[in-house]
mmCIF file of C-alpha atoms in Angstrom:
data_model
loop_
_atom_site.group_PDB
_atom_site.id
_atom_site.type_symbol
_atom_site.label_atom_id
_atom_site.label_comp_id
_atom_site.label_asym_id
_atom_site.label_seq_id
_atom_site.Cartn_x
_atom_site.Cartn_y
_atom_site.Cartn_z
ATOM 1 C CA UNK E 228 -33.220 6.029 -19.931
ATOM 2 C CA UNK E 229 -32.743 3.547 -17.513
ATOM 3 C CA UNK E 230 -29.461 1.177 -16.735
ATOM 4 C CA UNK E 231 -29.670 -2.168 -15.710
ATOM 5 C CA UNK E 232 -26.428 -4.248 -14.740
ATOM 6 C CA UNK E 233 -27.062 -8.020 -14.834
ATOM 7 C CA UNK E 234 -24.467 -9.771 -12.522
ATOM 8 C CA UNK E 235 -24.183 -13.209 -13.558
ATOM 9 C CA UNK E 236 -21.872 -15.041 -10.636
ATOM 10 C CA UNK E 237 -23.023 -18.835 -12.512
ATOM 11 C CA UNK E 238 -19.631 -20.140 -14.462
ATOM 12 C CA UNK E 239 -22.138 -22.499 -16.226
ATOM 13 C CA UNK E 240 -23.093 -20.672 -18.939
ATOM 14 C CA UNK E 241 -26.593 -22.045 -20.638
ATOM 15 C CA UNK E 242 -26.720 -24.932 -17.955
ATOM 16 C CA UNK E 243 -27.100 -22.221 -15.393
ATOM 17 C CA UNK E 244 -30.542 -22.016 -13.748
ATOM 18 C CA UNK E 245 -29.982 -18.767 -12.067
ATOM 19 C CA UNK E 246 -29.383 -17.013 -15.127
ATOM 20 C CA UNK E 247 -32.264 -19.056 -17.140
ATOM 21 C CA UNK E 248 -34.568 -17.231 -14.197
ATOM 22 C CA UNK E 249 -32.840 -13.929 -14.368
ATOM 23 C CA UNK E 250 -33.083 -13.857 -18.031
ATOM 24 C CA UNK E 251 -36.754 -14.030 -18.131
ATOM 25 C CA UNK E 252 -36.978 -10.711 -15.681
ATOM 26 C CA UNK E 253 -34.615 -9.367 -18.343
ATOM 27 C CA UNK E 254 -36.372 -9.562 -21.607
ATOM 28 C CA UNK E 255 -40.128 -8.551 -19.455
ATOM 29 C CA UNK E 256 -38.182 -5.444 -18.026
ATOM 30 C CA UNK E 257 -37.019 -4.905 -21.752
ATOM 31 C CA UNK E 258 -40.426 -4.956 -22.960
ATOM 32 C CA UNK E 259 -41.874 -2.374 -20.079
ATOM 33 C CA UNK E 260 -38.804 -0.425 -20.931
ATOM 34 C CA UNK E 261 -37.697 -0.039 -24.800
ATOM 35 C CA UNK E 262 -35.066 2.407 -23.790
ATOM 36 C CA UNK E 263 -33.719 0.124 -21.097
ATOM 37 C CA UNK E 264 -29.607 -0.468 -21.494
ATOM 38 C CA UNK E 265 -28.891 -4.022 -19.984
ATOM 39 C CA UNK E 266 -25.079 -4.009 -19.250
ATOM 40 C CA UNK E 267 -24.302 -7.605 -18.627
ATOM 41 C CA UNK E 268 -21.523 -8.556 -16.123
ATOM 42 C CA UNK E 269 -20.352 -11.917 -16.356
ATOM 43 C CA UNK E 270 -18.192 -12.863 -13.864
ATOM 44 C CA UNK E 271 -16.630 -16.262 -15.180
ATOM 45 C CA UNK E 272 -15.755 -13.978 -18.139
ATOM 46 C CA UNK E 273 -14.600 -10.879 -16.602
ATOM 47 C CA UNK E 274 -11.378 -10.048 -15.668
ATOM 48 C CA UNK E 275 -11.024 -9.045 -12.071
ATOM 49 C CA UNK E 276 -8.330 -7.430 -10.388
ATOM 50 C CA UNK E 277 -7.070 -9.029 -6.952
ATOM 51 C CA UNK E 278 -7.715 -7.263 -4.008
ATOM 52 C CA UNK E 279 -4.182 -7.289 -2.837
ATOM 53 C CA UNK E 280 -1.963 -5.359 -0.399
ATOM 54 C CA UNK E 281 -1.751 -2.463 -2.597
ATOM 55 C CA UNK E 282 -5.627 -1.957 -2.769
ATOM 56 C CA UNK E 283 -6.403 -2.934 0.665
ATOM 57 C CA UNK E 284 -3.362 0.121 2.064
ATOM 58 C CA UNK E 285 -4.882 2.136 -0.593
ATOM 59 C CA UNK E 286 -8.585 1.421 1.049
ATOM 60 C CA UNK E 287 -6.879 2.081 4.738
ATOM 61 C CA UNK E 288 -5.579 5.705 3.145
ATOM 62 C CA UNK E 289 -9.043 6.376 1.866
ATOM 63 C CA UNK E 290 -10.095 5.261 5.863
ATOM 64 C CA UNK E 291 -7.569 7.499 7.603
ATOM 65 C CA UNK E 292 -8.021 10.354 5.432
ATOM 66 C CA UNK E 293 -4.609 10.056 3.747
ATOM 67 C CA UNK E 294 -3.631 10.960 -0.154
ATOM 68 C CA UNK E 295 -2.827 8.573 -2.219
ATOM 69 C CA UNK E 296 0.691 8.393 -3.968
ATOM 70 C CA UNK E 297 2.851 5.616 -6.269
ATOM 71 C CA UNK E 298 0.936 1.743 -6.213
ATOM 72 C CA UNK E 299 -1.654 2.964 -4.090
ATOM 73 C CA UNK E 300 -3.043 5.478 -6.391
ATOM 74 C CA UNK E 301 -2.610 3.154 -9.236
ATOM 75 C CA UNK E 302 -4.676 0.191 -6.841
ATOM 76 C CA UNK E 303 -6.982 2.977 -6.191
ATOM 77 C CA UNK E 304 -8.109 3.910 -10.005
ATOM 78 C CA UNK E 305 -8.473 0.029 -10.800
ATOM 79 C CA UNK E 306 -10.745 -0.213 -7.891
ATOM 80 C CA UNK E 307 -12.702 3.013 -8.938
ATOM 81 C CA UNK E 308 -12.586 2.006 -12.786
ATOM 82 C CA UNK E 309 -14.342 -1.377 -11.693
ATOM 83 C CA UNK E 310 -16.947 0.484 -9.013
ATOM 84 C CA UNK E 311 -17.671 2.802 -11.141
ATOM 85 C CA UNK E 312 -19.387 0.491 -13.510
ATOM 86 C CA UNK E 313 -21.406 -0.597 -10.513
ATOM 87 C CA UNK E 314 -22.051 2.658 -9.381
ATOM 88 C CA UNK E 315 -23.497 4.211 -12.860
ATOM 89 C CA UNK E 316 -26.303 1.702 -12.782
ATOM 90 C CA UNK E 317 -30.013 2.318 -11.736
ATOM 91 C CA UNK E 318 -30.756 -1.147 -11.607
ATOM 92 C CA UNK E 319 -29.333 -4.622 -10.675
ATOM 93 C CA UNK E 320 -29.989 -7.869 -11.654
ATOM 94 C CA UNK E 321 -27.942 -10.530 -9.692
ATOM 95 C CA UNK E 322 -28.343 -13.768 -10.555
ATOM 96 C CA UNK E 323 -26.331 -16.505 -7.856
ATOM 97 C CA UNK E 324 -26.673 -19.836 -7.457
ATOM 98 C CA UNK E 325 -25.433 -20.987 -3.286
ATOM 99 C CA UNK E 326 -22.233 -22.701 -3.086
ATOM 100 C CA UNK E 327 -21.401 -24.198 0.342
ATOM 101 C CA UNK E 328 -24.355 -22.286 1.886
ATOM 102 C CA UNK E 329 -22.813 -18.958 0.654
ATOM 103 C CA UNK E 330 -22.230 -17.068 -2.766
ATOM 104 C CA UNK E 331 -19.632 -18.590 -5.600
ATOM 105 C CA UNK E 332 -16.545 -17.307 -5.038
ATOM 106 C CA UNK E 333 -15.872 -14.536 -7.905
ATOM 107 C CA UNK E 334 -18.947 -12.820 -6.777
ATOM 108 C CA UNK E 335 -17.434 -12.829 -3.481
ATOM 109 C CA UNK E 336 -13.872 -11.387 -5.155
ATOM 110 C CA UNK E 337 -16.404 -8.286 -6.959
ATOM 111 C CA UNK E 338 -17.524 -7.348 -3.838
ATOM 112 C CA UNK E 339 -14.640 -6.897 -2.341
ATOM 113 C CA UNK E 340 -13.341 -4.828 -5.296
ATOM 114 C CA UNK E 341 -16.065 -2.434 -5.105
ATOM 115 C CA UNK E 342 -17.119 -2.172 -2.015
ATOM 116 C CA UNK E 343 -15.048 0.629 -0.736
ATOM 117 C CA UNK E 344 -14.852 3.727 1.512
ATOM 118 C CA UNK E 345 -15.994 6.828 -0.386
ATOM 119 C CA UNK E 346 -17.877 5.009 -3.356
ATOM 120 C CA UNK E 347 -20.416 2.212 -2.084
ATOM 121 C CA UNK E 348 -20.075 3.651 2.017
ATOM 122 C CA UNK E 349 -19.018 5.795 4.576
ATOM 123 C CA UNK E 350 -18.183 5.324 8.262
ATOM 124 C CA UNK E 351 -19.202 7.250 10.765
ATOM 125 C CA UNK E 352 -17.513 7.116 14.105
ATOM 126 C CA UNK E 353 -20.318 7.768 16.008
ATOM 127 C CA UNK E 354 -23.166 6.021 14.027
ATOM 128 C CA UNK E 355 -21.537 3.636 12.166
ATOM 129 C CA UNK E 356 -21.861 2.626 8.498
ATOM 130 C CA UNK E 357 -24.071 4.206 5.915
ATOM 131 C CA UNK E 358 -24.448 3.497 2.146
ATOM 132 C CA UNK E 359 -23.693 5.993 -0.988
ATOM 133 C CA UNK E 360 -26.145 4.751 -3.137
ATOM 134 C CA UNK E 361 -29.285 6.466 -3.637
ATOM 135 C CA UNK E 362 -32.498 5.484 -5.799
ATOM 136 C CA UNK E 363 -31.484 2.276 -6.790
ATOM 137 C CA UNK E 364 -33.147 -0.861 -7.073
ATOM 138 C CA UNK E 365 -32.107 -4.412 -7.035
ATOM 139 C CA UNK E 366 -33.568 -7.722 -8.033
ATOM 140 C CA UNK E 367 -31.731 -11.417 -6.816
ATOM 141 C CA UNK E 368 -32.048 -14.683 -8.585
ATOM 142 C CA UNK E 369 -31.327 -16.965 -6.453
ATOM 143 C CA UNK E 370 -31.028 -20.795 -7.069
ATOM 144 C CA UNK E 371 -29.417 -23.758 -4.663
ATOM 145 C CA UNK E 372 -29.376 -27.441 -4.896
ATOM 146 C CA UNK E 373 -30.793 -28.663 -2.022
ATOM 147 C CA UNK E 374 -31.395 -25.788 0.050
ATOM 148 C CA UNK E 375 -34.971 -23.975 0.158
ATOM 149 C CA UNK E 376 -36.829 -21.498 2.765
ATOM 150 C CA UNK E 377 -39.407 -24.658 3.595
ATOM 151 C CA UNK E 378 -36.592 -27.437 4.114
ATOM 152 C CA UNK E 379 -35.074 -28.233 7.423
ATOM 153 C CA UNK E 380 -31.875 -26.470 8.323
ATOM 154 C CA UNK E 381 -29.427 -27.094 8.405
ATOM 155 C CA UNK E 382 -29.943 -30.587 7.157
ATOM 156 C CA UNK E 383 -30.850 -29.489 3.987
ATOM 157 C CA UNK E 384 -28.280 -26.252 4.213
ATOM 158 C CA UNK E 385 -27.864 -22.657 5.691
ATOM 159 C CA UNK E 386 -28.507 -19.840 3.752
ATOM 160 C CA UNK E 387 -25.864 -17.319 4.305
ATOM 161 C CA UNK E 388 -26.305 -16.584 0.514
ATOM 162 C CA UNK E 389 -29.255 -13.914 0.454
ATOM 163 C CA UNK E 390 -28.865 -12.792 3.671
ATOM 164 C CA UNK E 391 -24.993 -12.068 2.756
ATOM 165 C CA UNK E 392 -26.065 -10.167 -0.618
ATOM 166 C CA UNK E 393 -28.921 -8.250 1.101
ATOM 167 C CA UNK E 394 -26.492 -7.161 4.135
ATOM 168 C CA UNK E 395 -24.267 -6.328 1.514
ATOM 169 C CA UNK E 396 -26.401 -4.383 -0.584
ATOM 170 C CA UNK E 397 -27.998 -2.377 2.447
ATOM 171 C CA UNK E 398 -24.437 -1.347 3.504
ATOM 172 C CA UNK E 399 -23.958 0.288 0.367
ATOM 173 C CA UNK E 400 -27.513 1.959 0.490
ATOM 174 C CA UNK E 401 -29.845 -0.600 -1.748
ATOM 175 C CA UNK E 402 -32.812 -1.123 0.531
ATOM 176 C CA UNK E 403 -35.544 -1.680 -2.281
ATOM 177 C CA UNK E 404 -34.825 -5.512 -3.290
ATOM 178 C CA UNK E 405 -36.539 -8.681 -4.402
ATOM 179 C CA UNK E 406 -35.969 -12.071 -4.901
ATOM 180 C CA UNK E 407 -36.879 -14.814 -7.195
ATOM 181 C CA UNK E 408 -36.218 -17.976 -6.010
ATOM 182 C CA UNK E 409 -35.712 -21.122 -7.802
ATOM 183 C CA UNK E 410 -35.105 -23.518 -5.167
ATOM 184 C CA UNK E 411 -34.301 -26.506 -4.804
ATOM 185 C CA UNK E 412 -33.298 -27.350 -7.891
ATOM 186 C CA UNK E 413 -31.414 -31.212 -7.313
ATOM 187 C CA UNK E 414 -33.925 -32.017 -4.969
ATOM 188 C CA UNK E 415 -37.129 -31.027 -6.554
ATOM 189 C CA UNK E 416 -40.155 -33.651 -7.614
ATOM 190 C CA UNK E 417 -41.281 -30.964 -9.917
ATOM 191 C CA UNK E 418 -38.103 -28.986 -11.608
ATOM 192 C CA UNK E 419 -40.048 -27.461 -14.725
ATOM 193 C CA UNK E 420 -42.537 -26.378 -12.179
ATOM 194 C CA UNK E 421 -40.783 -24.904 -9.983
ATOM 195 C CA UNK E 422 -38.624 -23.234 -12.800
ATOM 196 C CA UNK E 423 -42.294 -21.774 -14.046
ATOM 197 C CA UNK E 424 -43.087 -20.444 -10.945
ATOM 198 C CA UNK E 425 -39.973 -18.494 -10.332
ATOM 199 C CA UNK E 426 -40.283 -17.187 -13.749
ATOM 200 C CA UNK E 427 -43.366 -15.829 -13.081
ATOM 201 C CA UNK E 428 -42.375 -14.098 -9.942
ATOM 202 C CA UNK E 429 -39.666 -12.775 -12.241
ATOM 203 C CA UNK E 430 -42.127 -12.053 -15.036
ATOM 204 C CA UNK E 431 -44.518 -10.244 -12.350
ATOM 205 C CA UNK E 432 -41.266 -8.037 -10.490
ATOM 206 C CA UNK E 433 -40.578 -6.680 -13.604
ATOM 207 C CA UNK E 434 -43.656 -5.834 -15.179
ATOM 208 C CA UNK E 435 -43.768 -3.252 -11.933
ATOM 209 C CA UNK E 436 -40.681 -2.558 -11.849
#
């Protein structure tokens, strides 16, 4: 049995075009796999807890080598309770449109939830970083308005929005990842196209996947 999470960081519901391209790698990957479990994340739904000075002194104790005691173990089990959803998945499926050349901003707050010492990375003084996360896979649906690989830049926009979730990803040990682009989407002579090509890129990753 394999687990799939499906990260949806769109607040837009059915008007969202990243999820529209994600979902059609979902339901191929569901017929490859019958005994696929598709745990869907949505992130304008979810409740996340703040990363606040409790969590970030109980990520420093994790850092120094300290125990945790009082608010900082309690900021530490939300942390792992929320990571550990991440963690338990063989799969993932993030689907994130660009805002302001970077990702929307409640993806951004997830990441910084789970991505801490001792579950997504370690640090080694001598060598540096070096991800936790072994044998997983992970699959981006990426849209943007104006923004695409053959458009001038930055005119047309920077993309600090893959290269941010693929540094990201790496970090915690995900080297194996695709992308399905559907961009641009505002400025696009041909949007049903377009949307028809990306789904068959998504279509094709996941009847190999």
């Amino acid at each position: 049995m394999s687990k799939l999470l499906y990260i949806k960081a769109s607040p837009r519901g059915s008007a969202s075009k990243s999820s529209a391209v994600a979902d059609v790698y979902v339901a191929t990957l569901r017929d490859r796999l019958p005994d696929l479990v598709v745990d869907t994340l949505d992130l304008a739904q979810e409740r996340l807890p703040e990363f606040d000075g409790d969590k970030v002194a109980a990520k420093m104790a994790v850092i120094a080598g300290q125990a945790h005691e009082g608010r900082q173990k309690t900021a530490w089990d939300e942390i792992t309770a929320v990571a550990n959803r991440f963690i338990s998945a063989d799969r993932y499926l993030i689907a994130a449109p660009m805002w302001n050349g970077g990702i929307p901003y409640r993806l951004k707050q997830y990441i910084d939830v789970i991505h801490q010492p001792g579950l997504l990375w370690g640090l080694d003084p001598q060598t540096g970083y070096f991800g936790l996360l072994k044998n997983k896979k992970a699959v981006l649906a990426l849209t943007s308005g104006a923004f695409s690989p053959s458009m001038p830049s930055p005119a047309f926009g920077v993309d600090h929005h893959s290269t941010y979730l693929r540094d990201w990803l790496n970090q915690a040990g995900v080297t194996d990842i695709e992308e399905i682009r559907f961009q641009p989407t505002l400025l696009n002579p041909d949007p049903e196209r377009s949307f028809d090509a990306a789904a068959a890129v998504a279509q094709f990753f996941a009847a190999r996947a």
